[in-house]
Tab-separated table of C-alpha atoms in Angstrom:
chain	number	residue	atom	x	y	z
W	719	UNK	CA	3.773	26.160	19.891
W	720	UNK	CA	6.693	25.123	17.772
W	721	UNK	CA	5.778	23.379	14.510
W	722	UNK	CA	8.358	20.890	13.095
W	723	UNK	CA	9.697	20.959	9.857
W	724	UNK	CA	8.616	17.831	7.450
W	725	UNK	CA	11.570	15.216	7.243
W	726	UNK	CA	13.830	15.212	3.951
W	727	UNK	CA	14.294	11.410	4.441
W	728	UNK	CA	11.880	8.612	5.920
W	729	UNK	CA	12.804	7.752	9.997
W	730	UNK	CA	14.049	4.514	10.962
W	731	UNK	CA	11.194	1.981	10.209
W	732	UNK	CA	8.384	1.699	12.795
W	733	UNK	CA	5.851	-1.044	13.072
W	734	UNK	CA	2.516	0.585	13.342
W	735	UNK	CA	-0.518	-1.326	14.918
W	736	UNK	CA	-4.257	-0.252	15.986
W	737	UNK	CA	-4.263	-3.423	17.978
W	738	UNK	CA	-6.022	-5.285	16.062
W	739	UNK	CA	-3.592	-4.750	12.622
W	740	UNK	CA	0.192	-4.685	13.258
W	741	UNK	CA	2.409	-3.151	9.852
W	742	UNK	CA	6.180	-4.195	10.402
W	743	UNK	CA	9.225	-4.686	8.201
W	744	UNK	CA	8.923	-7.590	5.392
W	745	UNK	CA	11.275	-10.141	5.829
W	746	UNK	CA	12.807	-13.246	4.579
W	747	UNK	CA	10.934	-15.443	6.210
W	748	UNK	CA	7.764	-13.765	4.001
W	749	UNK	CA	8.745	-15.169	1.203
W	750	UNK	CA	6.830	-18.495	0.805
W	751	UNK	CA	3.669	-16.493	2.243
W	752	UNK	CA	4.597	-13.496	-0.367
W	753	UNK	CA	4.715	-16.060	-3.384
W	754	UNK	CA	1.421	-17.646	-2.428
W	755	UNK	CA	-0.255	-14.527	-2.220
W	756	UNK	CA	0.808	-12.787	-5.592
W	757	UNK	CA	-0.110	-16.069	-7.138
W	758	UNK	CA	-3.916	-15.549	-6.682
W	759	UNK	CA	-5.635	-14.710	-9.958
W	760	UNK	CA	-7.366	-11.696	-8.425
W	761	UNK	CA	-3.864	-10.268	-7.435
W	762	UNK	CA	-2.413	-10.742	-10.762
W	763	UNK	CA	-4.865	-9.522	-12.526
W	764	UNK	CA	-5.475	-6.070	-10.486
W	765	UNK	CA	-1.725	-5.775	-9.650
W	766	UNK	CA	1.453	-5.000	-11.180
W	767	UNK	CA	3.351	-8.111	-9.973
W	768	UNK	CA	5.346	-10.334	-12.137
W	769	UNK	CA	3.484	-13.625	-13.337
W	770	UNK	CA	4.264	-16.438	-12.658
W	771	UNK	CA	6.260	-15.342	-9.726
W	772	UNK	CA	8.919	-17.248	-8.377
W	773	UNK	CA	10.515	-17.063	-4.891
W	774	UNK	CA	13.728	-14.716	-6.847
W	775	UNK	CA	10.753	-12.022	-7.693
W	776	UNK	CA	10.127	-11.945	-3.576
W	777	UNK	CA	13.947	-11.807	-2.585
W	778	UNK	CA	14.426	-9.059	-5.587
W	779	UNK	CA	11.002	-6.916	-4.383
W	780	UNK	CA	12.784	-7.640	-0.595
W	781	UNK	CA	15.880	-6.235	-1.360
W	782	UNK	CA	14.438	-3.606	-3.719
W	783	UNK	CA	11.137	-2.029	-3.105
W	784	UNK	CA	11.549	-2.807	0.459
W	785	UNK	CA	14.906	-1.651	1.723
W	786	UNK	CA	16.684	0.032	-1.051
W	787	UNK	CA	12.680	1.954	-1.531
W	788	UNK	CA	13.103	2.506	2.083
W	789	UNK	CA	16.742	4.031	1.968
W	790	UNK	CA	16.347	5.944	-0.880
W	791	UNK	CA	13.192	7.575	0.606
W	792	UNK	CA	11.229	6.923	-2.170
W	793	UNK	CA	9.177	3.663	-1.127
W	794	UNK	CA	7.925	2.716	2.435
W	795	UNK	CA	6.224	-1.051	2.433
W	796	UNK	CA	5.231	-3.170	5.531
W	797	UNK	CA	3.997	-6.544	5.680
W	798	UNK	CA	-0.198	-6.761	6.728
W	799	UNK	CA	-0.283	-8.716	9.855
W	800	UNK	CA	-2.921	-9.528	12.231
W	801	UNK	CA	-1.390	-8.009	16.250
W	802	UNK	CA	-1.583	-11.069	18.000
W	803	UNK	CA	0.071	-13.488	15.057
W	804	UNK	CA	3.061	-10.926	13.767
W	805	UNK	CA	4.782	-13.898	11.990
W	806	UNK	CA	1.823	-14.604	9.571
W	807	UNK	CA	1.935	-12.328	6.685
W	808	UNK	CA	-1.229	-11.612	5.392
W	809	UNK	CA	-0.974	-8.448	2.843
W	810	UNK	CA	1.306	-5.683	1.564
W	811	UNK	CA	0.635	-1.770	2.170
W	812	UNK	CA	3.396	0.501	1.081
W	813	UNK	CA	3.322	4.949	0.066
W	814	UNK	CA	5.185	4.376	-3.148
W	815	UNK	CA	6.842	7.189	-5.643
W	816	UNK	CA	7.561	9.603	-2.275
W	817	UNK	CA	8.316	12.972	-2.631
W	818	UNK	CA	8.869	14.814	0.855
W	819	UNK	CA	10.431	18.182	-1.026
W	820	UNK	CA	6.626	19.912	-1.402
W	821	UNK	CA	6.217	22.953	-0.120
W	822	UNK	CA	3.977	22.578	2.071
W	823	UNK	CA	4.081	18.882	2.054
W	824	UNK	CA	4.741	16.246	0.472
W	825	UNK	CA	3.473	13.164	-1.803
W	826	UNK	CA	3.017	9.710	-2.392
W	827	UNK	CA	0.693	6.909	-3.866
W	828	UNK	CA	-0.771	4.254	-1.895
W	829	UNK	CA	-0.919	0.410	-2.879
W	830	UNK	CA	-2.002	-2.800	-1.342
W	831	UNK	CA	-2.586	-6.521	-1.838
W	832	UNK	CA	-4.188	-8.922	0.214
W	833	UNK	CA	-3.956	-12.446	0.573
W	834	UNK	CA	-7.171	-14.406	-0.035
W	835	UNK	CA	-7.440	-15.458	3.531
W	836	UNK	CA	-7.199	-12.146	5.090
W	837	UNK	CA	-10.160	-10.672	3.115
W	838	UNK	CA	-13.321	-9.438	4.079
W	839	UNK	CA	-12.155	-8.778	7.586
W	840	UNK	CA	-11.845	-5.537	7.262
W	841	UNK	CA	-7.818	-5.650	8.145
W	842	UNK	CA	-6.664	-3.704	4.724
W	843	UNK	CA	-8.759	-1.089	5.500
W	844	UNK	CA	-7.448	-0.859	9.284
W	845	UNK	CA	-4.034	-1.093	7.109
W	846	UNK	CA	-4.516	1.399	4.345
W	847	UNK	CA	-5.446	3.991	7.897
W	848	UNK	CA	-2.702	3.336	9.491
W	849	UNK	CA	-0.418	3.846	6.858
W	850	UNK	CA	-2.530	7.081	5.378
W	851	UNK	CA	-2.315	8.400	9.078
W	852	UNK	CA	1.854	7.628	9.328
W	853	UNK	CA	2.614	9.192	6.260
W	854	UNK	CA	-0.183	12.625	7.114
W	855	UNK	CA	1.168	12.919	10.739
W	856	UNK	CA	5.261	11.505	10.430
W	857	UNK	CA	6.016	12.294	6.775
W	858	UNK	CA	4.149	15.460	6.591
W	859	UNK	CA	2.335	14.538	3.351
W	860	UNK	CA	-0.673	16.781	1.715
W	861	UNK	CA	-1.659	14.062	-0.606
W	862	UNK	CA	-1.588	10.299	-1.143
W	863	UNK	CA	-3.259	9.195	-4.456
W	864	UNK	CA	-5.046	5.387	-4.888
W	865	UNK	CA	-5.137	4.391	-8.572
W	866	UNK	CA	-6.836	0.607	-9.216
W	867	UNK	CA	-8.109	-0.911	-12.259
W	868	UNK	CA	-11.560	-0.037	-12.546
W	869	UNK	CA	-13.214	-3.093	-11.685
W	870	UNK	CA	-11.443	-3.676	-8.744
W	871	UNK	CA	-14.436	-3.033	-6.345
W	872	UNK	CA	-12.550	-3.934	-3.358
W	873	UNK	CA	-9.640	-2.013	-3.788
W	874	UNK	CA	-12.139	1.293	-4.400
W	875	UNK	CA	-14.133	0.013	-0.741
W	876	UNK	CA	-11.072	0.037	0.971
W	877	UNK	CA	-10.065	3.394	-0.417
W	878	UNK	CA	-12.860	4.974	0.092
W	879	UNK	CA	-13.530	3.389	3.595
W	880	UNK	CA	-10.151	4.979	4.559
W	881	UNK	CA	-10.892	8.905	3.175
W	882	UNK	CA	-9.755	8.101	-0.102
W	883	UNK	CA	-12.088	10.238	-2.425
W	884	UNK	CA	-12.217	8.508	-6.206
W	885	UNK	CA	-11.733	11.290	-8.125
W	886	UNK	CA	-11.950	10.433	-12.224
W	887	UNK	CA	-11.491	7.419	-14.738
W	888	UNK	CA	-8.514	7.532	-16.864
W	889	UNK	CA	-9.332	5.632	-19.838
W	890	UNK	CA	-7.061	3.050	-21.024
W	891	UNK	CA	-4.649	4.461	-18.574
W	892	UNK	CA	-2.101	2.097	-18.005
W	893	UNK	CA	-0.773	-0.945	-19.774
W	894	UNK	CA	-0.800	-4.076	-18.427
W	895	UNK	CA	0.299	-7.597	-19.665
W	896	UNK	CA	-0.073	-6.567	-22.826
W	897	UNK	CA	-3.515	-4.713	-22.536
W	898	UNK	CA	-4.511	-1.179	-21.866
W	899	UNK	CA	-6.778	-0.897	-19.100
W	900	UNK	CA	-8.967	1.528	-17.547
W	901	UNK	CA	-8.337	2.920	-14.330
W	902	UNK	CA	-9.731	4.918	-10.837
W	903	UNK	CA	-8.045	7.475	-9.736
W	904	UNK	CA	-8.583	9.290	-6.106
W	905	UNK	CA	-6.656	10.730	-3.480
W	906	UNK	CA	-6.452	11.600	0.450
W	907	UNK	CA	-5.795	15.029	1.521
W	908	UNK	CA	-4.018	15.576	4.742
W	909	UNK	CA	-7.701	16.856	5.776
W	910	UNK	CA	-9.727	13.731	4.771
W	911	UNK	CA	-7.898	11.406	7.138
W	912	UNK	CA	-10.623	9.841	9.557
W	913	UNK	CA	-9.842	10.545	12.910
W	914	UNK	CA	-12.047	8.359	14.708
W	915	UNK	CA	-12.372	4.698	13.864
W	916	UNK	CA	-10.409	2.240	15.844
């Protein structure tokens, strides 16, 4: 059995589903759903987004994180949509800060956002799978480490729900909006990916 070598560059973008979650390319036409979203209080306050956010901070993360991320090989986002409504953005899950040059493997971090009415459906987590099991299987990564405020119990569910083992505290970790906040940190080995949950 031939084994292939890991990429040095991230494939032309798929859209990966479960059938119940499809994860495609963010487009234009997100951006009134995108600017809603990021508006919510809980996504402001556990994210890094810009607030207030204006319709030029979704054309700017579009153009940017999205496809110059994607090019670059550095960031891989998709829009969280439910498989039989594609055209209704619900969330965000992207592997951000790539690096495919490990020997053996690579890394990346995962982050995600969710809209307030996709929540409690269980659809990030379906999400935060599928994109944990692309970037294990396609990108040929060893690791992909979650960091969240601490507090932000369901960003930690959904982590852990999808293999993501919470591994320490770094206090005052990061600063944000002018405050230095305390944060999770855990990680997915290539090994912890669950297998067997559709």
């Amino acid at each position: 059995m031939t084994v292939s070598a890991p990429p040095t560059a991230l494939p032309a973008r798929p859209d990966l589903t479960d059938g119940v979650v499809l994860l495609r390319r963010p487009v234009e036409a997100d951006v009134p759903a995108i600017v809603r979203a990021v508006r919510d209080p809980l996504v402001v306050h556990f994210t890094r987004v810009p607030s207030p956010y204006a319709d030029s901070d979704a054309h700017e993360f579009l153009s940017g994180s999205v496809e110059r991320g994607w090019a670059e090989s550095t960031t891989a986002v998709f829009a969280v949509c439910e498989a039989h409504d594609p055209g209704t953005l619900l969330g965000m899950v992207g592997l951000h800060d790539i690096d495919l040059t490990g020997d053996p493997g690579g890394v990346a971090e995962v982050g995600y956002w969710m809209s307030p009415e996709g929540r409690g459906r269980g659809l990030m987590t379906r999400a935060v799978r599928l994109i944990s099991a692309w970037g294990v299987d396609e990108l040929g990564l060893t690791r992909i480490t979650w960091y969240a405020v601490a507090g932000n119990d369901g960003s930690r569910r959904v982590a852990e729900a999808s293999g993501y083992v919470v591994e320490g505290l770094l206090r005052r970790g990061e600063s944000r909006r002018g405050e230095r906040l305390d944060h999770w940190v855990g990680g997915l080995l290539a090994e912890d990916l669950p297998r067997d949950v559709r």
